[in-house]
CSV table of C-alpha atoms in Angstrom, one decimal:
chain,number,residue,atom,x,y,z
A,1,MET,CA,-88.2,179.7,-41.0
A,2,SER,CA,-90.0,176.5,-40.9
A,3,CYS,CA,-93.7,175.7,-41.5
A,4,TYR,CA,-95.7,175.5,-38.5
A,5,ILE,CA,-98.0,173.2,-40.5
A,6,CYS,CA,-95.5,170.6,-42.2
A,7,LEU,CA,-92.7,171.6,-40.1
A,8,ARG,CA,-90.0,172.1,-42.9
A,9,GLY,CA,-88.0,174.8,-43.7
A,10,HIS,CA,-88.6,176.8,-46.9
A,11,ASP,CA,-86.6,176.3,-50.0
A,12,ALA,CA,-87.6,178.4,-52.8
A,13,HIS,CA,-85.9,176.3,-55.3
A,14,LYS,CA,-86.0,172.7,-54.0
A,15,LEU,CA,-89.4,172.5,-52.2
A,16,PRO,CA,-92.6,174.1,-53.6
A,17,PHE,CA,-95.4,175.8,-51.6
A,18,LEU,CA,-97.2,173.2,-49.5
A,19,CYS,CA,-98.9,175.7,-47.5
A,20,PRO,CA,-100.0,179.1,-46.6
A,21,MET,CA,-96.8,179.6,-44.5
A,22,ASP,CA,-94.7,178.8,-47.3
A,23,ALA,CA,-96.6,181.2,-49.2
A,24,ARG,CA,-96.3,183.8,-46.7
A,25,ASN,CA,-92.5,183.3,-46.7
A,26,GLN,CA,-92.2,183.4,-50.1
A,27,ILE,CA,-93.6,187.1,-50.1
A,28,TYR,CA,-92.1,188.3,-46.9
A,29,SER,CA,-89.1,189.8,-48.6
A,30,ASP,CA,-91.2,191.7,-51.0
A,31,ARG,CA,-93.1,192.9,-48.2
A,32,ILE,CA,-90.2,194.2,-46.3
A,33,LYS,CA,-89.3,196.0,-49.3
A,34,HIS,CA,-92.8,197.4,-49.9
A,35,ALA,CA,-92.7,198.7,-46.1
A,36,GLN,CA,-89.4,200.3,-46.5
A,37,LEU,CA,-90.7,202.1,-49.6
A,38,LEU,CA,-93.8,203.1,-47.6
A,39,VAL,CA,-91.4,204.5,-45.2
A,40,GLU,CA,-89.5,206.5,-47.7
A,41,ASN,CA,-92.2,207.4,-49.4
A,42,GLU,CA,-93.8,209.0,-45.9
A,43,GLY,CA,-90.8,210.4,-45.3
A,44,LEU,CA,-90.4,211.9,-48.7
A,45,ARG,CA,-94.0,213.6,-48.3
A,46,SER,CA,-92.9,214.9,-45.2
A,47,HIS,CA,-90.0,216.7,-46.7
A,48,ILE,CA,-92.3,217.9,-49.5
A,49,ASN,CA,-95.0,219.0,-47.1
A,50,THR,CA,-92.3,221.1,-45.1
A,51,LEU,CA,-90.6,222.5,-48.5
A,52,ILE,CA,-94.0,223.3,-49.6
A,53,GLY,CA,-95.1,225.5,-46.7
A,54,GLY,CA,-91.8,227.6,-46.6
A,55,ALA,CA,-91.7,228.8,-50.2
A,56,GLU,CA,-92.2,232.6,-49.1
A,57,ALA,CA,-88.9,232.3,-47.5
A,58,VAL,CA,-87.4,230.7,-50.5
A,59,ASP,CA,-88.6,233.4,-52.8
A,60,ALA,CA,-87.0,236.2,-50.4
A,61,GLY,CA,-84.0,234.4,-50.3
A,62,LYS,CA,-83.6,234.1,-54.0
A,63,ALA,CA,-84.7,237.9,-54.2
A,64,ALA,CA,-81.9,238.5,-51.8
A,65,GLN,CA,-79.5,236.5,-53.8
A,66,THR,CA,-80.7,238.5,-57.0
A,67,LEU,CA,-80.2,241.6,-55.5
A,68,ALA,CA,-76.7,240.8,-53.9
A,69,ASP,CA,-75.8,239.3,-57.3
A,70,ASP,CA,-76.9,242.8,-59.0
A,71,GLY,CA,-74.9,244.6,-55.9
A,72,THR,CA,-71.8,242.7,-56.8
A,73,THR,CA,-72.2,243.3,-60.7
A,74,GLN,CA,-72.8,247.1,-59.9
A,75,ILE,CA,-69.9,247.4,-57.7
A,76,LEU,CA,-67.5,245.2,-60.1
A,77,GLU,CA,-68.8,247.7,-63.0
A,78,SER,CA,-68.1,250.8,-60.7
A,79,ALA,CA,-64.8,249.3,-59.9
A,80,ASP,CA,-64.2,249.1,-63.8
A,81,ARG,CA,-65.1,252.6,-64.4
A,82,VAL,CA,-63.0,254.0,-61.9
A,83,ARG,CA,-60.0,252.1,-62.6
A,84,GLN,CA,-60.9,253.3,-66.5
A,85,GLN,CA,-61.1,256.8,-65.2
A,86,ILE,CA,-58.0,256.4,-63.1
A,87,ARG,CA,-56.0,255.2,-66.6
A,88,ASP,CA,-57.8,258.1,-68.4
A,89,ALA,CA,-56.7,260.7,-65.6
A,90,LYS,CA,-53.0,259.3,-65.7
A,91,GLU,CA,-53.1,259.8,-69.3
A,92,ASP,CA,-54.2,263.0,-69.4
A,93,ILE,CA,-51.8,264.2,-66.6
A,94,ARG,CA,-49.0,262.7,-68.9
A,95,GLN,CA,-50.2,264.6,-71.9
A,96,ARG,CA,-50.2,267.6,-70.0
A,97,ARG,CA,-47.0,267.4,-68.3
A,98,ALA,CA,-45.7,266.6,-71.9
A,99,ALA,CA,-47.8,269.9,-73.3
A,100,LEU,CA,-46.1,272.0,-70.3
A,101,SER,CA,-42.7,270.8,-70.9
A,102,THR,CA,-43.6,271.6,-74.1
A,103,ARG,CA,-44.4,275.0,-73.5
A,104,ARG,CA,-41.6,275.5,-71.1
A,105,SER,CA,-39.5,274.8,-74.0
A,106,GLN,CA,-41.3,277.2,-76.2
A,107,LEU,CA,-41.2,280.0,-73.5
A,108,ALA,CA,-37.6,279.5,-72.7
A,109,ALA,CA,-37.0,279.8,-76.3
A,110,ALA,CA,-39.0,282.8,-76.8
A,111,SER,CA,-38.1,284.6,-73.6
A,112,HIS,CA,-34.3,284.5,-74.8
A,113,GLY,CA,-35.0,287.3,-77.4
A,114,ASP,CA,-38.1,289.0,-75.5
A,115,SER,CA,-36.3,292.0,-74.3
A,116,ASP,CA,-34.8,292.6,-77.7
A,117,ARG,CA,-38.6,292.3,-79.4
A,118,ARG,CA,-39.9,294.6,-76.7
A,119,SER,CA,-37.3,297.2,-77.2
A,120,LYS,CA,-38.3,297.1,-81.0
A,121,ASP,CA,-42.0,297.3,-80.6
A,122,GLN,CA,-41.5,300.5,-78.0
A,123,ARG,CA,-39.2,302.0,-80.6
A,124,ASP,CA,-41.7,301.4,-83.3
A,125,VAL,CA,-44.6,303.0,-81.1
A,126,GLU,CA,-42.4,305.7,-79.9
A,127,LYS,CA,-41.4,306.5,-83.9
A,128,SER,CA,-45.0,306.3,-85.1
A,129,THR,CA,-46.0,308.5,-82.0
A,130,GLN,CA,-43.2,311.1,-83.3
A,131,MET,CA,-44.2,310.9,-86.8
A,132,PHE,CA,-48.0,311.5,-85.6
A,133,ASN,CA,-46.8,314.6,-83.4
A,134,PHE,CA,-44.8,315.8,-86.3
A,135,ARG,CA,-47.5,316.0,-88.6
A,136,TRP,CA,-49.5,317.2,-86.5
A,137,SER,CA,-47.7,320.1,-85.5
A,138,GLN,CA,-46.8,320.5,-89.1
A,139,SER,CA,-50.6,320.7,-89.8
A,140,ALA,CA,-50.8,323.1,-86.7
A,141,GLU,CA,-48.1,325.2,-88.5
A,142,ASP,CA,-49.3,325.1,-91.8
A,143,MET,CA,-53.0,326.2,-90.4
A,144,ALA,CA,-50.9,329.1,-88.5
A,145,VAL,CA,-49.5,329.9,-91.6
A,146,THR,CA,-52.8,329.8,-93.5
A,147,ARG,CA,-54.2,332.3,-90.8
A,148,ALA,CA,-51.5,334.8,-91.1
A,149,PHE,CA,-51.7,334.7,-94.9
A,150,LEU,CA,-55.7,335.5,-94.5
A,151,CYS,CA,-54.9,338.0,-91.8
A,152,ARG,CA,-52.2,339.7,-94.1
A,153,GLU,CA,-54.4,340.0,-97.0
A,154,ALA,CA,-57.3,341.4,-95.0
A,155,VAL,CA,-54.9,344.3,-93.9
A,156,LYS,CA,-53.6,344.7,-97.4
A,157,LEU,CA,-57.5,345.1,-98.6
A,158,TYR,CA,-58.1,347.6,-95.6
A,159,GLY,CA,-54.8,349.7,-96.0
A,160,LEU,CA,-53.4,349.6,-92.4
A,161,LYS,CA,-50.4,351.7,-92.7
A,162,ARG,CA,-48.1,353.6,-90.6
A,163,THR,CA,-46.5,357.1,-91.4
A,164,ARG,CA,-44.4,359.5,-89.7
A,165,LYS,CA,-46.7,362.7,-88.4
A,166,GLY,CA,-45.1,366.1,-89.2
A,167,ALA,CA,-41.7,366.8,-87.8
A,168,SER,CA,-42.4,365.6,-84.5
A,169,GLY,CA,-41.3,362.0,-85.6
A,170,ARG,CA,-44.6,360.5,-83.9
A,171,TYR,CA,-46.2,357.7,-86.1
A,172,GLU,CA,-49.9,357.7,-87.4
A,173,TYR,CA,-51.5,354.8,-88.1
A,174,LEU,CA,-54.2,354.7,-91.0
A,175,LEU,CA,-56.9,352.3,-91.5
A,176,GLY,CA,-58.9,352.8,-94.4
A,177,ARG,CA,-57.4,356.0,-95.6
A,178,LEU,CA,-58.7,357.2,-92.4
A,179,PRO,CA,-56.1,357.8,-89.0
A,180,ILE,CA,-56.9,355.1,-86.2
A,181,ILE,CA,-57.6,357.0,-82.9
A,182,ASP,CA,-55.5,357.1,-80.1
A,183,LEU,CA,-57.6,356.9,-76.6
A,184,ARG,CA,-55.1,359.6,-75.4
A,185,ASP,CA,-55.9,362.1,-78.1
A,186,MET,CA,-59.6,361.5,-78.6
A,187,GLU,CA,-60.7,364.5,-77.5
A,188,ALA,CA,-59.3,366.5,-80.1
A,189,GLN,CA,-60.9,364.2,-82.8
A,190,THR,CA,-64.5,365.0,-84.3
A,191,PRO,CA,-67.3,362.6,-83.7
A,192,GLU,CA,-67.7,361.5,-86.8
A,193,ALA,CA,-63.8,360.5,-87.4
A,194,ILE,CA,-64.1,358.6,-83.8
A,195,SER,CA,-67.1,356.6,-84.9
A,196,THR,CA,-65.7,356.0,-88.1
A,197,SER,CA,-62.5,355.0,-87.0
A,198,LEU,CA,-64.0,352.7,-84.2
A,199,ALA,CA,-66.2,350.9,-86.8
A,200,HIS,CA,-63.2,350.2,-88.8
A,201,ILE,CA,-61.4,349.0,-86.1
A,202,SER,CA,-64.0,346.7,-85.0
A,203,HIS,CA,-64.6,345.1,-88.3
A,204,ILE,CA,-61.0,344.5,-89.1
A,205,LEU,CA,-60.6,343.1,-85.5
A,206,MET,CA,-63.6,340.9,-85.7
A,207,LEU,CA,-62.4,339.7,-89.3
A,208,ILE,CA,-58.7,338.9,-87.7
A,209,ALA,CA,-60.2,337.1,-84.8
A,210,HIS,CA,-62.7,334.9,-87.2
A,211,TYR,CA,-59.7,334.2,-89.5
A,212,LEU,CA,-57.4,333.2,-86.3
A,213,ALA,CA,-60.3,331.3,-84.4
A,214,VAL,CA,-59.9,333.4,-81.5
A,215,ARG,CA,-62.9,334.3,-79.1
A,216,LEU,CA,-61.9,338.0,-78.0
A,217,PRO,CA,-62.8,338.6,-74.0
A,218,ALA,CA,-65.1,341.3,-75.2
A,219,GLU,CA,-67.9,340.1,-77.5
A,220,ILE,CA,-68.2,342.8,-80.4
A,221,THR,CA,-71.5,343.4,-82.3
A,222,LEU,CA,-70.9,344.5,-85.7
A,223,PRO,CA,-73.9,346.6,-87.5
A,224,HIS,CA,-76.4,344.3,-88.6
A,225,ARG,CA,-80.2,344.5,-89.3
A,226,ASP,CA,-82.0,345.5,-86.0
A,227,TYR,CA,-78.9,348.1,-84.9
A,228,PRO,CA,-76.7,349.8,-87.3
A,229,ARG,CA,-74.0,350.8,-84.9
A,230,PRO,CA,-71.0,348.9,-83.5
A,231,THR,CA,-71.2,347.6,-80.2
A,232,ILE,CA,-69.4,346.1,-77.6
A,233,PHE,CA,-70.5,343.9,-74.4
A,234,ASN,CA,-68.4,344.0,-71.1
A,235,LEU,CA,-66.2,341.3,-69.9
A,236,ALA,CA,-69.0,339.5,-67.7
A,237,GLY,CA,-72.1,339.7,-70.5
A,238,SER,CA,-70.3,338.4,-73.2
A,239,TYR,CA,-71.2,335.5,-75.4
A,240,HIS,CA,-73.9,334.0,-72.7
A,241,HIS,CA,-76.7,336.5,-73.1
A,242,GLY,CA,-80.0,336.3,-74.9
A,243,ARG,CA,-82.2,339.3,-75.9
A,244,THR,CA,-80.0,342.6,-75.8
A,245,SER,CA,-80.8,346.3,-75.3
A,246,PHE,CA,-78.8,348.0,-77.6
A,247,PRO,CA,-77.8,351.8,-77.0
A,248,GLY,CA,-80.7,354.1,-78.3
A,249,THR,CA,-83.3,351.7,-78.9
A,250,PRO,CA,-86.9,352.2,-76.6
A,251,SER,CA,-85.4,349.3,-74.0
A,252,ALA,CA,-82.2,351.1,-73.5
A,253,THR,CA,-83.4,354.8,-73.4
A,254,THR,CA,-83.9,354.5,-69.8
A,255,ILE,CA,-80.4,353.2,-69.1
A,256,LEU,CA,-78.8,356.0,-71.1
A,257,ASN,CA,-80.4,358.7,-69.2
A,258,GLU,CA,-79.4,357.3,-65.7
A,259,THR,CA,-82.7,355.7,-64.5
A,260,GLN,CA,-82.3,352.0,-65.0
A,261,GLN,CA,-85.4,350.0,-64.2
A,262,THR,CA,-85.2,346.9,-61.9
A,263,SER,CA,-86.8,344.4,-64.8
A,264,SER,CA,-84.0,345.3,-67.3
A,265,GLN,CA,-80.9,345.1,-64.9
A,266,HIS,CA,-80.6,341.8,-65.8
A,267,LEU,CA,-80.1,342.1,-69.1
A,268,PRO,CA,-76.4,342.9,-70.5
A,269,THR,CA,-76.3,346.3,-71.9
A,270,PRO,CA,-74.0,346.6,-75.0
A,271,ARG,CA,-71.4,349.6,-74.7
A,272,PRO,CA,-71.8,351.9,-77.8
A,273,LEU,CA,-68.7,352.2,-79.9
A,274,TYR,CA,-69.6,355.4,-81.8
A,275,ILE,CA,-70.6,359.2,-80.6
A,276,ASP,CA,-72.8,361.8,-82.2
A,277,LYS,CA,-71.4,364.8,-80.1
A,278,PRO,CA,-68.3,366.3,-78.8
A,279,LEU,CA,-66.8,364.4,-76.0
A,280,ARG,CA,-67.3,367.5,-73.5
A,281,GLN,CA,-70.7,368.2,-74.7
A,282,PHE,CA,-71.4,364.5,-74.7
A,283,ALA,CA,-70.3,364.4,-70.9
A,284,LYS,CA,-72.3,367.2,-69.7
A,285,GLU,CA,-75.3,366.2,-71.5
A,286,ASN,CA,-75.4,362.4,-70.4
A,287,SER,CA,-72.8,361.2,-68.0
A,288,ALA,CA,-74.3,357.8,-68.1
A,289,ALA,CA,-74.0,357.1,-71.7
A,290,PHE,CA,-70.4,359.0,-71.8
A,291,SER,CA,-69.1,356.3,-69.4
A,292,PHE,CA,-70.3,353.6,-71.6
A,293,PHE,CA,-68.9,354.8,-74.2
A,294,LEU,CA,-65.5,355.2,-72.6
A,295,GLU,CA,-66.1,351.7,-71.1
A,296,GLY,CA,-66.7,350.8,-74.9
A,297,VAL,CA,-63.6,351.9,-76.4
A,298,THR,CA,-61.3,350.6,-73.3
A,299,LEU,CA,-62.8,347.2,-74.3
A,300,LEU,CA,-61.9,347.5,-77.5
A,301,ALA,CA,-58.2,348.3,-76.6
A,302,TYR,CA,-58.5,345.8,-74.2
A,303,ASN,CA,-59.4,343.2,-76.9
A,304,ILE,CA,-56.8,344.2,-79.3
A,305,ALA,CA,-54.0,344.1,-76.5
A,306,TRP,CA,-55.5,340.8,-75.3
A,307,LEU,CA,-55.2,339.3,-79.0
A,308,CYS,CA,-51.7,340.7,-79.2
A,309,CYS,CA,-50.4,339.0,-76.2
A,310,SER,CA,-52.4,336.0,-77.3
A,311,GLN,CA,-50.4,335.9,-80.5
A,312,GLY,CA,-47.0,336.7,-78.8
A,313,VAL,CA,-46.9,340.3,-80.1
A,314,SER,CA,-45.2,342.6,-77.7
A,315,ILE,CA,-47.1,345.7,-76.7
A,316,GLY,CA,-44.8,347.1,-74.2
A,317,ASP,CA,-45.5,347.5,-70.9
A,318,LYS,CA,-48.9,345.6,-69.9
A,319,SER,CA,-49.7,347.9,-67.3
A,320,SER,CA,-49.2,350.9,-69.0
A,321,PHE,CA,-52.5,352.9,-69.9
A,322,ASP,CA,-50.5,354.7,-72.8
A,323,ASP,CA,-49.4,351.4,-74.4
A,324,ILE,CA,-53.0,349.7,-74.2
A,325,SER,CA,-54.7,352.7,-75.9
A,326,ASN,CA,-52.7,353.3,-78.6
A,327,MET,CA,-54.7,350.6,-80.6
A,328,GLY,CA,-53.3,351.6,-84.1
A,329,LYS,CA,-49.5,350.6,-82.7
A,330,ASN,CA,-50.9,347.5,-81.4
A,331,LEU,CA,-52.8,346.5,-84.3
A,332,HIS,CA,-49.9,347.5,-86.6
A,333,SER,CA,-47.5,345.3,-84.5
A,334,LEU,CA,-49.8,342.4,-84.7
A,335,LEU,CA,-50.9,342.5,-88.6
A,336,VAL,CA,-48.1,344.2,-90.2
A,337,SER,CA,-44.9,343.7,-88.4
A,338,SER,CA,-42.4,341.3,-89.0
A,339,SER,CA,-43.5,338.8,-86.9
A,340,LEU,CA,-46.4,338.2,-89.1
A,341,GLN,CA,-44.4,337.5,-91.7
A,342,GLY,CA,-42.3,335.1,-90.1
A,343,PRO,CA,-38.6,334.4,-89.5
A,344,THR,CA,-37.7,334.1,-93.3
A,345,LEU,CA,-39.0,337.8,-94.0
A,346,ALA,CA,-38.2,339.6,-91.2
A,347,ASN,CA,-35.1,341.0,-93.0
A,348,ALA,CA,-37.4,342.3,-95.8
A,349,ALA,CA,-39.9,343.9,-93.3
A,350,ASN,CA,-37.2,345.5,-91.6
A,351,ASP,CA,-35.7,347.1,-95.0
A,352,ASP,CA,-39.3,348.4,-95.8
A,353,ARG,CA,-39.7,349.9,-92.4
A,354,PRO,CA,-36.3,351.6,-91.4
A,355,GLY,CA,-36.0,352.9,-87.6
A,356,THR,CA,-37.5,350.2,-85.9
A,357,SER,CA,-36.0,348.6,-83.3
A,358,ASN,CA,-38.3,346.0,-81.8
A,359,LYS,CA,-36.9,342.9,-80.5
A,360,ASP,CA,-39.9,340.9,-80.8
A,361,GLU,CA,-39.6,340.8,-84.6
A,362,VAL,CA,-36.8,338.4,-84.6
A,363,THR,CA,-38.5,335.8,-82.7
A,364,PRO,CA,-40.3,333.1,-84.4
A,365,SER,CA,-43.7,333.8,-85.6
A,366,TRP,CA,-46.8,332.7,-83.2
A,367,ILE,CA,-49.6,334.4,-85.4
A,368,GLY,CA,-52.1,332.2,-85.9
A,369,ARG,CA,-50.9,329.6,-83.3
A,370,TYR,CA,-52.7,329.8,-80.2
A,371,SER,CA,-56.6,329.9,-81.0
A,372,HIS,CA,-59.7,328.6,-79.8
A,373,GLY,CA,-60.4,326.5,-82.8
A,374,THR,CA,-57.6,323.8,-83.0
A,375,ALA,CA,-56.6,321.3,-80.3
A,376,PHE,CA,-52.6,321.6,-80.8
A,377,TYR,CA,-52.4,325.1,-79.7
A,378,ALA,CA,-55.7,325.6,-77.8
A,379,LEU,CA,-56.1,328.9,-75.8
A,380,ALA,CA,-58.9,326.7,-73.8
A,381,GLY,CA,-56.5,323.7,-73.0
A,382,ALA,CA,-54.1,323.7,-69.9
A,383,ASP,CA,-51.2,325.6,-71.7
A,384,GLY,CA,-53.5,328.1,-73.5
A,385,THR,CA,-55.0,328.7,-70.0
A,386,GLU,CA,-51.3,329.1,-68.4
A,387,LEU,CA,-50.5,331.4,-71.2
A,388,VAL,CA,-53.6,333.8,-70.6
A,389,ARG,CA,-52.7,334.1,-67.4
A,390,THR,CA,-49.5,335.7,-67.8
A,391,PHE,CA,-51.0,338.2,-69.8
A,392,LYS,CA,-51.8,340.2,-66.5
A,393,LEU,CA,-53.4,342.8,-68.4
A,394,PRO,CA,-55.2,345.7,-66.1
A,395,SER,CA,-59.0,345.4,-66.2
A,396,PRO,CA,-61.0,347.4,-68.5
A,397,MET,CA,-62.8,349.4,-65.8
A,398,LYS,CA,-59.8,350.8,-64.6
A,399,LEU,CA,-58.5,351.8,-67.8
A,400,ALA,CA,-62.0,353.5,-68.3
A,401,ASP,CA,-61.6,355.3,-65.1
A,402,LYS,CA,-58.3,356.5,-66.2
A,403,LEU,CA,-59.3,357.6,-69.4
A,404,LYS,CA,-62.4,359.4,-68.0
A,405,LYS,CA,-60.2,361.4,-65.6
A,406,LYS,CA,-57.8,362.2,-68.0
A,407,ILE,CA,-60.6,363.9,-70.6
A,408,LEU,CA,-62.7,365.5,-67.5
A,409,GLY,CA,-59.4,366.6,-65.9
A,410,GLU,CA,-58.2,368.2,-69.2
A,411,ALA,CA,-61.8,369.5,-69.8
A,412,SER,CA,-61.6,371.1,-66.2
A,413,ALA,CA,-59.2,373.8,-66.9
A,414,PRO,CA,-58.9,374.3,-70.7
A,415,ASP,CA,-56.6,377.2,-72.3
A,416,TRP,CA,-59.2,378.5,-74.7
A,417,GLU,CA,-63.1,378.3,-74.8
A,418,LEU,CA,-65.5,377.5,-77.8
A,419,LEU,CA,-67.7,380.5,-78.6
A,420,GLU,CA,-70.8,380.6,-81.0
A,421,ASP,CA,-71.0,382.9,-83.9
A,422,ASP,CA,-73.3,385.0,-82.1
A,423,ALA,CA,-70.7,385.8,-79.2
A,424,TRP,CA,-68.6,387.9,-81.4
A,425,LYS,CA,-71.6,390.3,-82.2
A,426,VAL,CA,-70.2,392.6,-79.2
A,427,ASP,CA,-66.7,392.7,-80.5
A,428,ASP,CA,-67.9,393.5,-84.0
A,429,ALA,CA,-70.3,396.2,-82.9
A,430,ALA,CA,-66.9,397.9,-80.8
A,431,GLY,CA,-65.0,397.6,-84.1
A,432,VAL,CA,-62.9,394.7,-83.3
A,433,GLU,CA,-62.2,392.2,-86.1
A,434,PRO,CA,-61.4,389.0,-84.8
A,435,GLY,CA,-59.6,387.9,-87.8
A,436,LYS,CA,-56.8,390.3,-87.2
A,437,GLU,CA,-56.1,389.2,-83.9
A,438,LEU,CA,-55.5,385.4,-84.4
A,439,PRO,CA,-52.6,386.2,-86.7
A,440,ALA,CA,-50.8,387.9,-83.8
A,441,ASN,CA,-51.5,384.9,-81.8
A,442,GLY,CA,-49.8,382.8,-84.5
A,443,SER,CA,-52.7,380.8,-85.5
A,444,GLN,CA,-54.9,380.7,-88.7
A,445,PRO,CA,-58.3,382.4,-89.1
A,446,LEU,CA,-61.3,380.1,-88.6
A,447,LYS,CA,-64.1,379.8,-91.2
A,448,SER,CA,-67.2,380.8,-90.2
A,449,GLU,CA,-68.9,377.5,-91.0
A,450,SER,CA,-67.6,375.6,-88.0
A,451,ARG,CA,-68.9,375.1,-84.6
A,452,GLY,CA,-67.6,378.2,-83.3
A,453,TRP,CA,-64.8,380.5,-82.6
A,454,MET,CA,-61.8,379.7,-80.5
A,455,LYS,CA,-60.8,382.8,-78.7
A,456,VAL,CA,-57.7,382.4,-76.3
A,457,LYS,CA,-58.1,383.3,-72.7
A,458,SER,CA,-56.1,386.1,-71.0
A,459,ARG,CA,-54.3,384.6,-68.3
């Protein structure tokens, strides 16, 4: 560019500034650079202003980036955990498979002799059970032997014996040196003999039932403080009663006089096992008390027969009135026969009592086995109940009716009559001596202190 004043070109090295143009030319390049810098500065200012105006978007972007980074980190950590769990699960599966394999091998090894071990264990259990049952049965047998021994000693103390009566060959049974009454021949006995015999029978029967731990079907009440006589309850009123009206007491007077009151009908009335008057006189004066007495003695005989059946002792025909009524024979069969002594003493018992041919004496002893006090031979159990059902004894009421018919039937048409001493005054006044007529009839003279004279009727 030339100067418009001096018209020469500018040369910065050779020519100095001669005019303002030269000076302007001298600084022109710097001005261009300054302008460029200003333009760049303005551009930068605009860019900076633009950036400063969008800071919130930048922060949001940064937050989103941070969240994305955190999510990525969590995903990676979760993936790492899942991979670790997969590795742990695979390791656990491997260990379980190894354990199952070991158990299978052990089970296979154990099953190889399992049947033998089971058989051995079963044999051991069966053997121990058999030993227990054997010891239990031995204890029950020892208990039965002990009971039989106690019964035997009680019989020895009471003196239960059997003797032959005269030339008839019939047996007479004694208890406490007194004859045991037979219900069939009870009419020929005195009231004192009947009452004493029944008292002895009741006492020995209760003692034997206590030793054998047997509850008799008909409850017997021995003499006690409130009542001095033995009594017996019927089957329905035994063992489940409270207050009792004993015969002869004020509460039972109306019952014995056939005028029962409705207020006392629910109370069980024990049957007396004693009498104070001869049977015929007793039947005429008080038929209700007479019926009660007959029911009582038949209940006593029923108890004896039932006890014999429960201990395996035969009484003959169980449905026969004669076999059940013979209480002495049944007591002797129960307490003195060879079945009580046991099979080993059967021969000795037969030697002591010749002439007996009872087939039950050679059977094993049952005395003391079945009772209500043990669990092995329990009369209250299923076997005991089945055994009781096989007794098939007649009802005590039927036995009492038969006994009443027998006594009253014989009393309806007697071959002789009983007279008081005053009845012979007429014969004495006529000069007849009764002591001379009696030997002609084959009888012995009777004493005057008896209850009366016996005069044979003319037929």
